[in-house]
Coordinates of C-alpha atoms and ligand atoms in Angstrom, one line a residue:
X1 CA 26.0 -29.1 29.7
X2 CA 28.1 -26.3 31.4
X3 CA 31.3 -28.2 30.5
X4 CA 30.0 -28.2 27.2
X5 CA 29.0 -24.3 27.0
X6 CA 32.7 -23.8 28.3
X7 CA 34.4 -25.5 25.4
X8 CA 32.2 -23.5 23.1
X9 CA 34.4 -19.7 21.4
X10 CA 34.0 -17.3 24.1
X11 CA 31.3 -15.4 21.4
X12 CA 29.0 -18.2 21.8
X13 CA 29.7 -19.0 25.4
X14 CA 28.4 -15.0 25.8
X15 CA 25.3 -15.7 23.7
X16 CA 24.2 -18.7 25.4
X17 CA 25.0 -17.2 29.0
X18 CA 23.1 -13.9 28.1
X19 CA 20.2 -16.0 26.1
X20 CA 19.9 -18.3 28.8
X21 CA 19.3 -15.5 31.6
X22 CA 16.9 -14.3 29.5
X23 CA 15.4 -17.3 29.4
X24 CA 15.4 -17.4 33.1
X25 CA 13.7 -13.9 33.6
X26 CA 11.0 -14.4 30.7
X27 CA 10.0 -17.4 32.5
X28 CA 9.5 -16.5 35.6
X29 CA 8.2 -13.0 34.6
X30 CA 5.3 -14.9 31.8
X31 CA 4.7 -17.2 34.8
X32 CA 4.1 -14.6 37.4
X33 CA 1.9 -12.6 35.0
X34 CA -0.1 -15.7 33.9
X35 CA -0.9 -16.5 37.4
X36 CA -1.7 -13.5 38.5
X37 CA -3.9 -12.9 35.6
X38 CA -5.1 -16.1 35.7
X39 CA -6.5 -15.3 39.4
X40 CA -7.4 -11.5 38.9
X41 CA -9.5 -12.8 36.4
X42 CA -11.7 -15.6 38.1
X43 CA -12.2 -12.8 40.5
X44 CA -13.5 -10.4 38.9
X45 CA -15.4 -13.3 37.0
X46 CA -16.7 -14.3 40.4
X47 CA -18.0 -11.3 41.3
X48 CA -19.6 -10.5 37.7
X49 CA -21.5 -13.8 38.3
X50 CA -22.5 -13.1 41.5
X51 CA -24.0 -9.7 40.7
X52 CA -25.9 -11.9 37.8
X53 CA -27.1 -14.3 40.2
X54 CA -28.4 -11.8 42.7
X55 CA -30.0 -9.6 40.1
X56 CA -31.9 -13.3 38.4
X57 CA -32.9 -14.2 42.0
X58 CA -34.4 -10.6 42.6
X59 CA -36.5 -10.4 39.7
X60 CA -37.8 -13.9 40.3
X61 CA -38.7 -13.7 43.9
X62 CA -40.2 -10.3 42.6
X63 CA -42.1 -11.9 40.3
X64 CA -43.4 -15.1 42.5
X65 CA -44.3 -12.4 45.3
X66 CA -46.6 -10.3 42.9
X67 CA -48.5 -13.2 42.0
X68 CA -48.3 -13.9 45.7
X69 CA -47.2 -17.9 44.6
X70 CA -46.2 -20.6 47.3
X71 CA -43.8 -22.9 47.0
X72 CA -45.8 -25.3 46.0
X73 CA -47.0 -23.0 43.1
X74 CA -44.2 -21.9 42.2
X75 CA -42.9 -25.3 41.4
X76 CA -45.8 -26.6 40.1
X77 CA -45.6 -22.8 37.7
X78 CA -42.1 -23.8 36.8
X79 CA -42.5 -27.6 35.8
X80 CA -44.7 -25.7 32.3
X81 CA -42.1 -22.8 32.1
X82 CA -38.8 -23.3 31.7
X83 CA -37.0 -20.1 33.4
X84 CA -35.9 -18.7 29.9
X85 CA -36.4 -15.3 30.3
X86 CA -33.6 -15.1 33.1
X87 CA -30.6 -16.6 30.6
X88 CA -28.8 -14.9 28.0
X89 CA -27.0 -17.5 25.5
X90 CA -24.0 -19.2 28.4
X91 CA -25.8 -18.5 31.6
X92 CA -27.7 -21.2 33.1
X93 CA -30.1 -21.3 35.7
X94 CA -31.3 -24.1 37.8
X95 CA -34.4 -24.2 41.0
X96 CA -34.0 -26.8 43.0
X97 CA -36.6 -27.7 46.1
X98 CA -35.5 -27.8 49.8
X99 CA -35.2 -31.7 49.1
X100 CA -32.3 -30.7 46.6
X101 CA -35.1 -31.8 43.8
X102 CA -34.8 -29.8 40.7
X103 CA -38.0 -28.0 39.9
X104 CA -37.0 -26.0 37.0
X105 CA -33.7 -24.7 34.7
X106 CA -33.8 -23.0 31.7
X107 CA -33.5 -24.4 28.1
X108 CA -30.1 -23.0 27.7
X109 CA -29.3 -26.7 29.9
X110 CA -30.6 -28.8 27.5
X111 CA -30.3 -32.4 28.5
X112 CA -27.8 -31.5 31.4
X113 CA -27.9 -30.6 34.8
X114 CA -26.1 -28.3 36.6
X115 CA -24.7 -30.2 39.5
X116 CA -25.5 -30.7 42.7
X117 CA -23.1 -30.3 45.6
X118 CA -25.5 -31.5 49.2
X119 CA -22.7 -29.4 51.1
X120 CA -23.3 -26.2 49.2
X121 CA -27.1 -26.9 48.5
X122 CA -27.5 -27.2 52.5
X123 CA -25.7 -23.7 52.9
X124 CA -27.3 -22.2 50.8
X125 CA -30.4 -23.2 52.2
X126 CA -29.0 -21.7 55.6
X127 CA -28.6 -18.3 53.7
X128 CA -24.8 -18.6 52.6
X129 CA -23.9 -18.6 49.3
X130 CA -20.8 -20.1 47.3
X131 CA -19.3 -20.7 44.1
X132 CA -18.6 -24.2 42.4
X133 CA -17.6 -25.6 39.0
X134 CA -18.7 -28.0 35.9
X135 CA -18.1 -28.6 32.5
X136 CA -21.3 -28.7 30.7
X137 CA -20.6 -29.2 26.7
X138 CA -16.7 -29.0 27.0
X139 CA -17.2 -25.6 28.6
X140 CA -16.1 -25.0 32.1
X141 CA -18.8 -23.3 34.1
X142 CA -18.9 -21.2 37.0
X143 CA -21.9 -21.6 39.7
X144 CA -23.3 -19.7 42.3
X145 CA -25.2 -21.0 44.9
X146 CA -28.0 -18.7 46.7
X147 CA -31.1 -19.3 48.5
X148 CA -34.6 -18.4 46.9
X149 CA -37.1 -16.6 48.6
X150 CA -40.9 -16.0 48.2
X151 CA -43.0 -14.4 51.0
X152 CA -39.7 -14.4 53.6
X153 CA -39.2 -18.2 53.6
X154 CA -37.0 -20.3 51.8
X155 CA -38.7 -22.4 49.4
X156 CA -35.6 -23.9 47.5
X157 CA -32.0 -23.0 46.2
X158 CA -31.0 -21.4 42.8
X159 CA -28.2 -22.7 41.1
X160 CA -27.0 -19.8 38.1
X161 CA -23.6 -21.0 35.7
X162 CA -22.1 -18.9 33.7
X163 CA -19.6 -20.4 30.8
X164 CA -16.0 -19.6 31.8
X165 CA -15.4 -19.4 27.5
X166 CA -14.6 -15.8 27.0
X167 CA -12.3 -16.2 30.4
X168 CA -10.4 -19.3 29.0
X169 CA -10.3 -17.9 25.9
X170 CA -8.5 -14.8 27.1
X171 CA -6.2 -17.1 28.9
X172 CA -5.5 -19.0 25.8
X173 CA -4.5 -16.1 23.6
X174 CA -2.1 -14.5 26.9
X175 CA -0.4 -17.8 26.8
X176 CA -0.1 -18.2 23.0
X177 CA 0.9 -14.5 23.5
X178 CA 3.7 -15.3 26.6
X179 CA 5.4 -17.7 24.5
X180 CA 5.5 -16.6 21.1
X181 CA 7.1 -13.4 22.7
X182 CA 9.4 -15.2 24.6
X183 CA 10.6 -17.2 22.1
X184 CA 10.9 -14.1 19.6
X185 CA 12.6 -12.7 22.0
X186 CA 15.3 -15.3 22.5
X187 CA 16.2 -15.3 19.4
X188 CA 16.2 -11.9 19.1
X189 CA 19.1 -12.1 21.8
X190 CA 20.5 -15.2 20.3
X191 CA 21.4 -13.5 16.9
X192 CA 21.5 -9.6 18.5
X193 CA 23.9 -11.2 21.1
X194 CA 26.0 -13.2 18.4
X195 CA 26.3 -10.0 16.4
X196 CA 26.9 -8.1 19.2
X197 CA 29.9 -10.1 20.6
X198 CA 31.0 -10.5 17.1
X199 CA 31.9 -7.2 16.9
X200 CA 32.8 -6.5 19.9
X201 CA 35.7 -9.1 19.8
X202 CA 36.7 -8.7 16.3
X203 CA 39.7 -7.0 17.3
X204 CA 40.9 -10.0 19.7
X205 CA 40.1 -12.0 16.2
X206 CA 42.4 -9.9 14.9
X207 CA 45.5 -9.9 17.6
X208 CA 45.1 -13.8 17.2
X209 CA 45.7 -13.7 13.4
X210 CA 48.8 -10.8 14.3
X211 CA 50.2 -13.3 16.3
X212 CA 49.8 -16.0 14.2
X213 CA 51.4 -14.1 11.1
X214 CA 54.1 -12.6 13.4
X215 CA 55.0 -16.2 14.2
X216 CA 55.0 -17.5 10.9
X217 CA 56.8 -14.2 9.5
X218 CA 59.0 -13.3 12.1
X219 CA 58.2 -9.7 11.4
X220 CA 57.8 -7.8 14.6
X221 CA 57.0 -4.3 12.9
X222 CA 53.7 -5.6 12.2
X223 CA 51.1 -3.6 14.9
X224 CA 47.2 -3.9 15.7
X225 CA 45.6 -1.2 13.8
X226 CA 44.1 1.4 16.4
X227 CA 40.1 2.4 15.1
X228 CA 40.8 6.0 14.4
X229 CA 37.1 6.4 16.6
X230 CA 38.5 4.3 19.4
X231 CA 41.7 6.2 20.0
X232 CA 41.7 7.3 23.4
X233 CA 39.3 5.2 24.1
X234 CA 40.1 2.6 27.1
X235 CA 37.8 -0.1 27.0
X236 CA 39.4 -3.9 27.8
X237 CA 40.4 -4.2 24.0
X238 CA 41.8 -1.3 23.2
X239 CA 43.7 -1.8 25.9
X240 CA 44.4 -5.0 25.0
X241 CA 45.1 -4.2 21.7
X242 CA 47.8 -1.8 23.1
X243 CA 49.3 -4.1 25.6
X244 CA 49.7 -6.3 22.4
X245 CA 51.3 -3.9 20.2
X246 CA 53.8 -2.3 23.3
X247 CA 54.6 -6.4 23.7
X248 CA 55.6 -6.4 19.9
X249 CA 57.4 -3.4 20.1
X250 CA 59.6 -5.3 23.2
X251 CA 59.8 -8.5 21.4
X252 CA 60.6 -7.0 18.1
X253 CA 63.2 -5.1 20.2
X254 CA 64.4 -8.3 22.2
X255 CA 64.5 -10.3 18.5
X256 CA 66.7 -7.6 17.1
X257 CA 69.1 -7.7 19.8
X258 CA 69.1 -11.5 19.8
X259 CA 70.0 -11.4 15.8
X260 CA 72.8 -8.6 16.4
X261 CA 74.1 -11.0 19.3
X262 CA 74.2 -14.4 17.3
X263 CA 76.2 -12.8 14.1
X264 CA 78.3 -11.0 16.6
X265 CA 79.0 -13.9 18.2
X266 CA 79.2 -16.0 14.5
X267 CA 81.5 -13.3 13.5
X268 CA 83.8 -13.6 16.4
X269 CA 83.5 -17.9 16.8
X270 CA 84.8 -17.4 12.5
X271 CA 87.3 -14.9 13.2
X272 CA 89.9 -17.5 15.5
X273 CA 88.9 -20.7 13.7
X274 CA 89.8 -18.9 10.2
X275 CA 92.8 -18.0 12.0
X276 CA 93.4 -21.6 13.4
X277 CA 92.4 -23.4 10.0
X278 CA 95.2 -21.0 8.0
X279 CA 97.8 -22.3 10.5
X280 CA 96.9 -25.8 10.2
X281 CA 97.2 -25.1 6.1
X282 CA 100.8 -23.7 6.4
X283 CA 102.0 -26.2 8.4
X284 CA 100.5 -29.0 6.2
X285 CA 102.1 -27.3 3.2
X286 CA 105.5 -27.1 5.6
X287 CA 107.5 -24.3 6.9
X288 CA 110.8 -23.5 7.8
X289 CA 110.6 -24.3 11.6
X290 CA 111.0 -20.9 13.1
X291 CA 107.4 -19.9 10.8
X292 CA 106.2 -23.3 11.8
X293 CA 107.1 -22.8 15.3
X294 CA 105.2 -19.2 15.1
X295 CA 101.9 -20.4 13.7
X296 CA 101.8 -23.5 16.2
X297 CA 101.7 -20.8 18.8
X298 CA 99.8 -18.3 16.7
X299 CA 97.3 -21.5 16.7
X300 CA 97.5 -22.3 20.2
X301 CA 96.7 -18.6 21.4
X302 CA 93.4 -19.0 18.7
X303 CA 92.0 -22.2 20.7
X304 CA 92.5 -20.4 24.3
X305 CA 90.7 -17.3 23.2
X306 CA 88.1 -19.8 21.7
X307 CA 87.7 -21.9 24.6
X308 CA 87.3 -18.3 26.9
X309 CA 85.1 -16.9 24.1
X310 CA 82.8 -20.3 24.3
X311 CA 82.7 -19.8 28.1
X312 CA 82.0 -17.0 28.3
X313 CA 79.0 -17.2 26.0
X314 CA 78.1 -20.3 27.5
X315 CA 78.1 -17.9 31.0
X316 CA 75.6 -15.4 29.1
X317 CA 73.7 -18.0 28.0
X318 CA 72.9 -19.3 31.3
X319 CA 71.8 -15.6 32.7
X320 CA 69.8 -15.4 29.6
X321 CA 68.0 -18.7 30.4
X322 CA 67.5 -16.8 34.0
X323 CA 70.2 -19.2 35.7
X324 CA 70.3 -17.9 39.3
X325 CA 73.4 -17.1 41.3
X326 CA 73.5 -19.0 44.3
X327 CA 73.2 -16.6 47.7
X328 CA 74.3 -16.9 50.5
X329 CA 75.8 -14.6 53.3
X330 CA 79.6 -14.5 52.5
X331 CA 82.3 -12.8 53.6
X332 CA 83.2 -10.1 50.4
X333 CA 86.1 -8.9 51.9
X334 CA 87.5 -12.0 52.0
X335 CA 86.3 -12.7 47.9
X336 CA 87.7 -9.3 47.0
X337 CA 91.3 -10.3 48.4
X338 CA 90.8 -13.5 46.6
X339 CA 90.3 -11.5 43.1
X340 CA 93.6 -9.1 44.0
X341 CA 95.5 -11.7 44.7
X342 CA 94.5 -13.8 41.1
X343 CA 95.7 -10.2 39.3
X344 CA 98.6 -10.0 41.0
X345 CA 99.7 -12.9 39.5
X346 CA 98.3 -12.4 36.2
X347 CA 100.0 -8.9 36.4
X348 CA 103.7 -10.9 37.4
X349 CA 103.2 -13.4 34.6
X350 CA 102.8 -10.3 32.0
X351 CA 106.0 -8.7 33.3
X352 CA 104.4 -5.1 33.0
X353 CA 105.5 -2.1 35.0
X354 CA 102.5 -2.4 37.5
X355 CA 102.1 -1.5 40.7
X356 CA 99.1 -3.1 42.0
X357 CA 97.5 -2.1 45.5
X358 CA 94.8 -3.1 48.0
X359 CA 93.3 -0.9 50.3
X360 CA 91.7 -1.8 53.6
X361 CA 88.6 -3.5 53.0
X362 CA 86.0 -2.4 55.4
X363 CA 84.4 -5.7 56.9
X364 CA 81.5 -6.2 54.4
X365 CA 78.8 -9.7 54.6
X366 CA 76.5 -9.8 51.7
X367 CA 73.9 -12.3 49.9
X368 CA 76.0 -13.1 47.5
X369 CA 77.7 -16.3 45.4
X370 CA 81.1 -16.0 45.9
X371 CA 82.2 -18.2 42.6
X372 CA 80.2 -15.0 40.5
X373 CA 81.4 -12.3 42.5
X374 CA 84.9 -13.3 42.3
X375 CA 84.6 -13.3 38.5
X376 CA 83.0 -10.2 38.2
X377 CA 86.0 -8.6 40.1
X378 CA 88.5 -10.3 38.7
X379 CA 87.4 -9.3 35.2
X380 CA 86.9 -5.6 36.2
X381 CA 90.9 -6.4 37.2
X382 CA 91.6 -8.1 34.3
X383 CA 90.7 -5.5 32.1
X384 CA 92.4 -3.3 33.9
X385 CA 95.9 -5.2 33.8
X386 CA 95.0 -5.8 30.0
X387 CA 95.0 -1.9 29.3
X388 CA 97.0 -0.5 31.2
X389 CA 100.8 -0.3 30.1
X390 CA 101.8 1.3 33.3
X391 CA 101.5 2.9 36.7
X392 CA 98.7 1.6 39.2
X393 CA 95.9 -0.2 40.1
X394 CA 94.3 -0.1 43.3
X395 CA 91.3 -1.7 44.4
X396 CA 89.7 -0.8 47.6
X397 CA 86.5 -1.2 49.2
X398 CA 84.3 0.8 51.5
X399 CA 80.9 0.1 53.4
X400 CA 78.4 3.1 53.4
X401 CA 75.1 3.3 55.4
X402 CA 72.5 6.0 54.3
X403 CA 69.7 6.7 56.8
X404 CA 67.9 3.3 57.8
X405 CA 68.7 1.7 54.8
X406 CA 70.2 -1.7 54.9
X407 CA 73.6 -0.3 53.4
X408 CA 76.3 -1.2 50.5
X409 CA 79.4 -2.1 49.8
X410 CA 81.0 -0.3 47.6
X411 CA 84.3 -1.9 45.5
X412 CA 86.5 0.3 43.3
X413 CA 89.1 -0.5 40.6
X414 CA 90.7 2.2 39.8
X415 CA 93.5 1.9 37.0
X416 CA 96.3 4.9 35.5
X417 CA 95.4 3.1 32.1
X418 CA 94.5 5.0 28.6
X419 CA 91.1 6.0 30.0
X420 CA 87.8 6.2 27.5
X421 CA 86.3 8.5 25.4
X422 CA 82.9 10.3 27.0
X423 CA 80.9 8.8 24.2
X424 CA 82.0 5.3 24.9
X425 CA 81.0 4.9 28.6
X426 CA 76.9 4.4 27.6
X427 CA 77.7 1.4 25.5
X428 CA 80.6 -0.7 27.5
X429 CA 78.6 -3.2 29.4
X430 CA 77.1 -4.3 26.0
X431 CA 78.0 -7.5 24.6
X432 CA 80.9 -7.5 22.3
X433 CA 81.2 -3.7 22.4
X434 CA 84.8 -3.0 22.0
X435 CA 86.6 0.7 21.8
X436 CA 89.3 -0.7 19.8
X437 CA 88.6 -3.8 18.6
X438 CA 92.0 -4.2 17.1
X439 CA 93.6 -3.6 20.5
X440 CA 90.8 -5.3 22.5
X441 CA 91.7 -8.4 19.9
X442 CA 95.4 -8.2 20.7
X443 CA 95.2 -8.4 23.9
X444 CA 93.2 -11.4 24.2
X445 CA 89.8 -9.7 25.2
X446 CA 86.7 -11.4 24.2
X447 CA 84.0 -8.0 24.2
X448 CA 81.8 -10.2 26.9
X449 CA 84.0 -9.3 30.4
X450 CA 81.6 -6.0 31.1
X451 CA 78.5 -7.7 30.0
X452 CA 79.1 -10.7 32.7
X453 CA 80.3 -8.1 35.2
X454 CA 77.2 -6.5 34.8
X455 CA 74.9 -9.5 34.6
X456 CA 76.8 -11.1 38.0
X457 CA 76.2 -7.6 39.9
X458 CA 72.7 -7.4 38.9
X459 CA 71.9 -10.7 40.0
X460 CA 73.3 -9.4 43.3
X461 CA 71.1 -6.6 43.5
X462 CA 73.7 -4.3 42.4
X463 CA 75.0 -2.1 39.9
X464 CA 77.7 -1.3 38.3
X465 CA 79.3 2.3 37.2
X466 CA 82.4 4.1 35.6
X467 CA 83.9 6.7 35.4
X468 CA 87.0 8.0 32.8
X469 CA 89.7 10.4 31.9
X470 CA 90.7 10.3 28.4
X471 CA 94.5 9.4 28.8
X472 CA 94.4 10.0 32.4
X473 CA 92.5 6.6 33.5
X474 CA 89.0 4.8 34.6
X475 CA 87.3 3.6 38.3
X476 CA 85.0 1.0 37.8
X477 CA 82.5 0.8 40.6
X478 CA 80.6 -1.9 42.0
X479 CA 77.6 -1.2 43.9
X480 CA 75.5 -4.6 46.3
X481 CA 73.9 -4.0 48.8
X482 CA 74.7 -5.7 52.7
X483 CA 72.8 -8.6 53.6
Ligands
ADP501 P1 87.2 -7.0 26.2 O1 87.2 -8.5 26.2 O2 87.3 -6.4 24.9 O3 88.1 -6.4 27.2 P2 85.1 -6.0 28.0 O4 83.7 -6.2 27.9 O5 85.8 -6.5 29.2 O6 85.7 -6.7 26.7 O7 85.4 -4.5 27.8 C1 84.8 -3.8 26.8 C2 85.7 -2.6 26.3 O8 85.8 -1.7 27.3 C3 87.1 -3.1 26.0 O9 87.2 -3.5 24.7 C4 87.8 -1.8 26.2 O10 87.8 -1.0 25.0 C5 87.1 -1.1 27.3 N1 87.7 -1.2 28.6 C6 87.3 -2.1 29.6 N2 88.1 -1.9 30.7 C7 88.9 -0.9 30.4 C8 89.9 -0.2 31.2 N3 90.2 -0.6 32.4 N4 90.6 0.8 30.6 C9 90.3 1.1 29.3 N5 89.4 0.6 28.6 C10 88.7 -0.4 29.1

């Protein structure tokens, strides 16, 4: 049943839990109130009767002692008059001997008899009197049992019943009463509660149908319409509803980066197979070999900066997808040397006028992966190889300690190359964000080095800064923390 109510829309889950409650309470409350009732009643009942009895017993021992009657009289008196005059139309009244023999009852008994208990007959003979029950014509009847006086002695018992009608009859119409109510009432809070909750979560209704036409569309401008009463207001779904419309705002922002980076990265996958594909043309058509020569190396340069351009896409594509460097504690000194020494090289095999220099490195163990973190350097060394014509390069590293903090190492690249523009340095860790594209193109770049650099330092807990003179030269600074 519960399973079932939980498979049920949350609106009717409410209604049902709320109804049902309800339920619970009006029961126990209509029970509680019947009962009570129920016995407040026969109380009051019971003493009613009593006072009855007493005041029918008084007036007939009064009457039996005027005529100064024995028992014997009095019964024979009462065989030839029934004891009418004591009993309105529902009250009976029954004299019974000190044998427990009836010697006279009023008409209102017809045929039947009120009955006779020996137990409470015998009390009441002793002078105690109690209260027992019948059904005489379909009616329940209430008795009382007293002891009947003439002259001081005890000559017999009288029985008086009263019909309990009016008393069930009350009872009846309290419970026909109890439950109607109760069952008004629960449907009152069946439909109130439906309503209620209707409205109340019309605007998750609403969010759902967002979402679904924001998947279907695509179109993350779309927003959750704020109730110009409810503004300000901070209940759960206006909250909701802004939570929703801040996650559209992010997504619409995540979805507009995502379609700048796929035709970026379109446009720059065309550019070298265009290239590549005019070659293959040319030479098909034939050339004179020194042309052919050119465009078989004009090809072959293409497919390399594909093949680094596919990597490293295929590199961003893994941090996108959350791919997690690997960490653990590693020497950095020793990772940093490892990058120098891959530029040197690189720097030789260009033949520029380069002097390339290593500092100390302060000894320096962090959390790291030291395949990443040697890429990350060796691009921020690449780069500056790539644009600088001449002069130096000099990478050093320092360890710093502020305070109790765990401290950082801190690794600098700092080139005499064609520096950049103030209003550059904000956008160069983005993806494919070239100054000159032209030059960037020419010398082999792919616009992702920065973006990876940054991505690799990040996952290290790190950051990544620069700094630039316009024709005078940059620092590139790399910021991770010691294990
Ligand atoms: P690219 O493949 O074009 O070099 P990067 O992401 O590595 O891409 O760098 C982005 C841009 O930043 C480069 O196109 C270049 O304009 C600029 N840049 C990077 N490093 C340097 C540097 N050492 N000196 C001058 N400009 C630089």
């Amino acid at each position: 049943m519960l399973k079932g109510v939980r498979r049920l829309p949350i609106r009717w889950q409410i209604t049902f839990w709320f109804s049902g409650l309800l339920a619970v309470v009006l029961v126990f409350f209509g029970l509680a109130l019947y009962f009570t009732l129920q016995t407040d009643l026969l109380t009051r009942i019971d003493e009613s009767l009593k006072r009855r009895a007493t005041e029918v017993r008084l007036r007939f021992e009064g009457m039996t002692q005027v005529a100064n009657l024995d028992s014997l009289q009095v019964a024979k008196a009462l065989e030839s008059n029934p004891l009418d005059e004591f009993a309105d139309p529902g009250l009976y009244v029954q004299v019974l001997d000190e044998q427990g023999k009836v010697i006279g009852d009023s008409s209102s008994l017809g045929q039947a008899r009120l009955p006779i208990d020996p137990a409470l007959v015998l009390a009441a003979l002793n002078g105690q009197t109690s209260t027992g029950e019948t059904v005489i014509a379909n009616e329940r009847v209430r008795i009382y049992y007293q002891a009947l006086l003439v002259n001081n002695e005890v000559i017999g018992v009288m029985e008086v019943g009263e019909s309990l009608k009016p008393y069930t009859d009350t009872l009846n119409r309290i419970r026909l009463y109890l439950i109607i109510g109760g069952v008004v009432a629960l449907l009152i809070s069946l439909v109130g509660g439906w309503l209620v909750t209707r409205r109340a979560l019309r605007p998750v209704v609403r969010v759902s149908e967002i979402a679904r036409r924001i998947a279907a569309t695509r179109d993350f401008e779309e927003r959750i319409p704020q109730h110009p009463n409810l503004k300000g207001q901070h209940d759960e779904i206006s909250e909701l509803a802004a939570t929703f419309n801040q996650m559209l705002e992010e997504l619409g922002r995540v979805f507009d980066v995502h379609r700048q980076f796929m035709a970026d990265t379109s446009h720059e996958l065309r550019t070298p197979l265009t290239i590549i594909q005019g070659n293959l043309d040319l030479l098909k058509r034939g050339l004179p070999p020194s042309e052919a020569a050119e465009a078989v190396d004009e090809t072959g340069e293409e497919a390399a900066r594909l093949s680094r351009l596919v990597s490293d896409l295929l590199m961003l594509a893994q941090a996108d997808a959350g791919m997690m460097v690997e960490r653990t504690e590693i020497d950095l000194a020793a990772v940093v040397r490892r990058s120098f020494n891959r530029a040197t090289q690189l720097a030789e095999n260009q033949g520029k006028p380069l002097k390339l220099s290593i500092d100390r490195l302060a000894p320096a163990r962090v959390m790291g992966d030291e395949y990443r973190l040697d890429q990350a350097i060796f691009n921020l060394l690449d780069n500056a190889v790539r644009y600088t014509q001449q002069g130096e390069i000099r990478l050093s590293m320092v360890v710093e300690h502020h305070g109790n903090n765990q401290g950082q190492a801190i690794i600098l690249v700092k080139d005499s190359g064609p520096g950049i523009a103030p209003e550059h340095l904000d956008h160069l860790f983005k993806r494919f964000y070239r100054v000159d594209k032209a030059r960037s193109r020419a010398l082999g770049g792919t616009g992702l080095g920065l973006a990876i650099v940054k991505y690799i330092v990040e996952a290290h807990s790190g950051r990544v800064q620069v700094e630039s003179q316009f024709g005078v030269g940059s620092t590139f600074k790399v910021i991770i923390p010691l294990a």
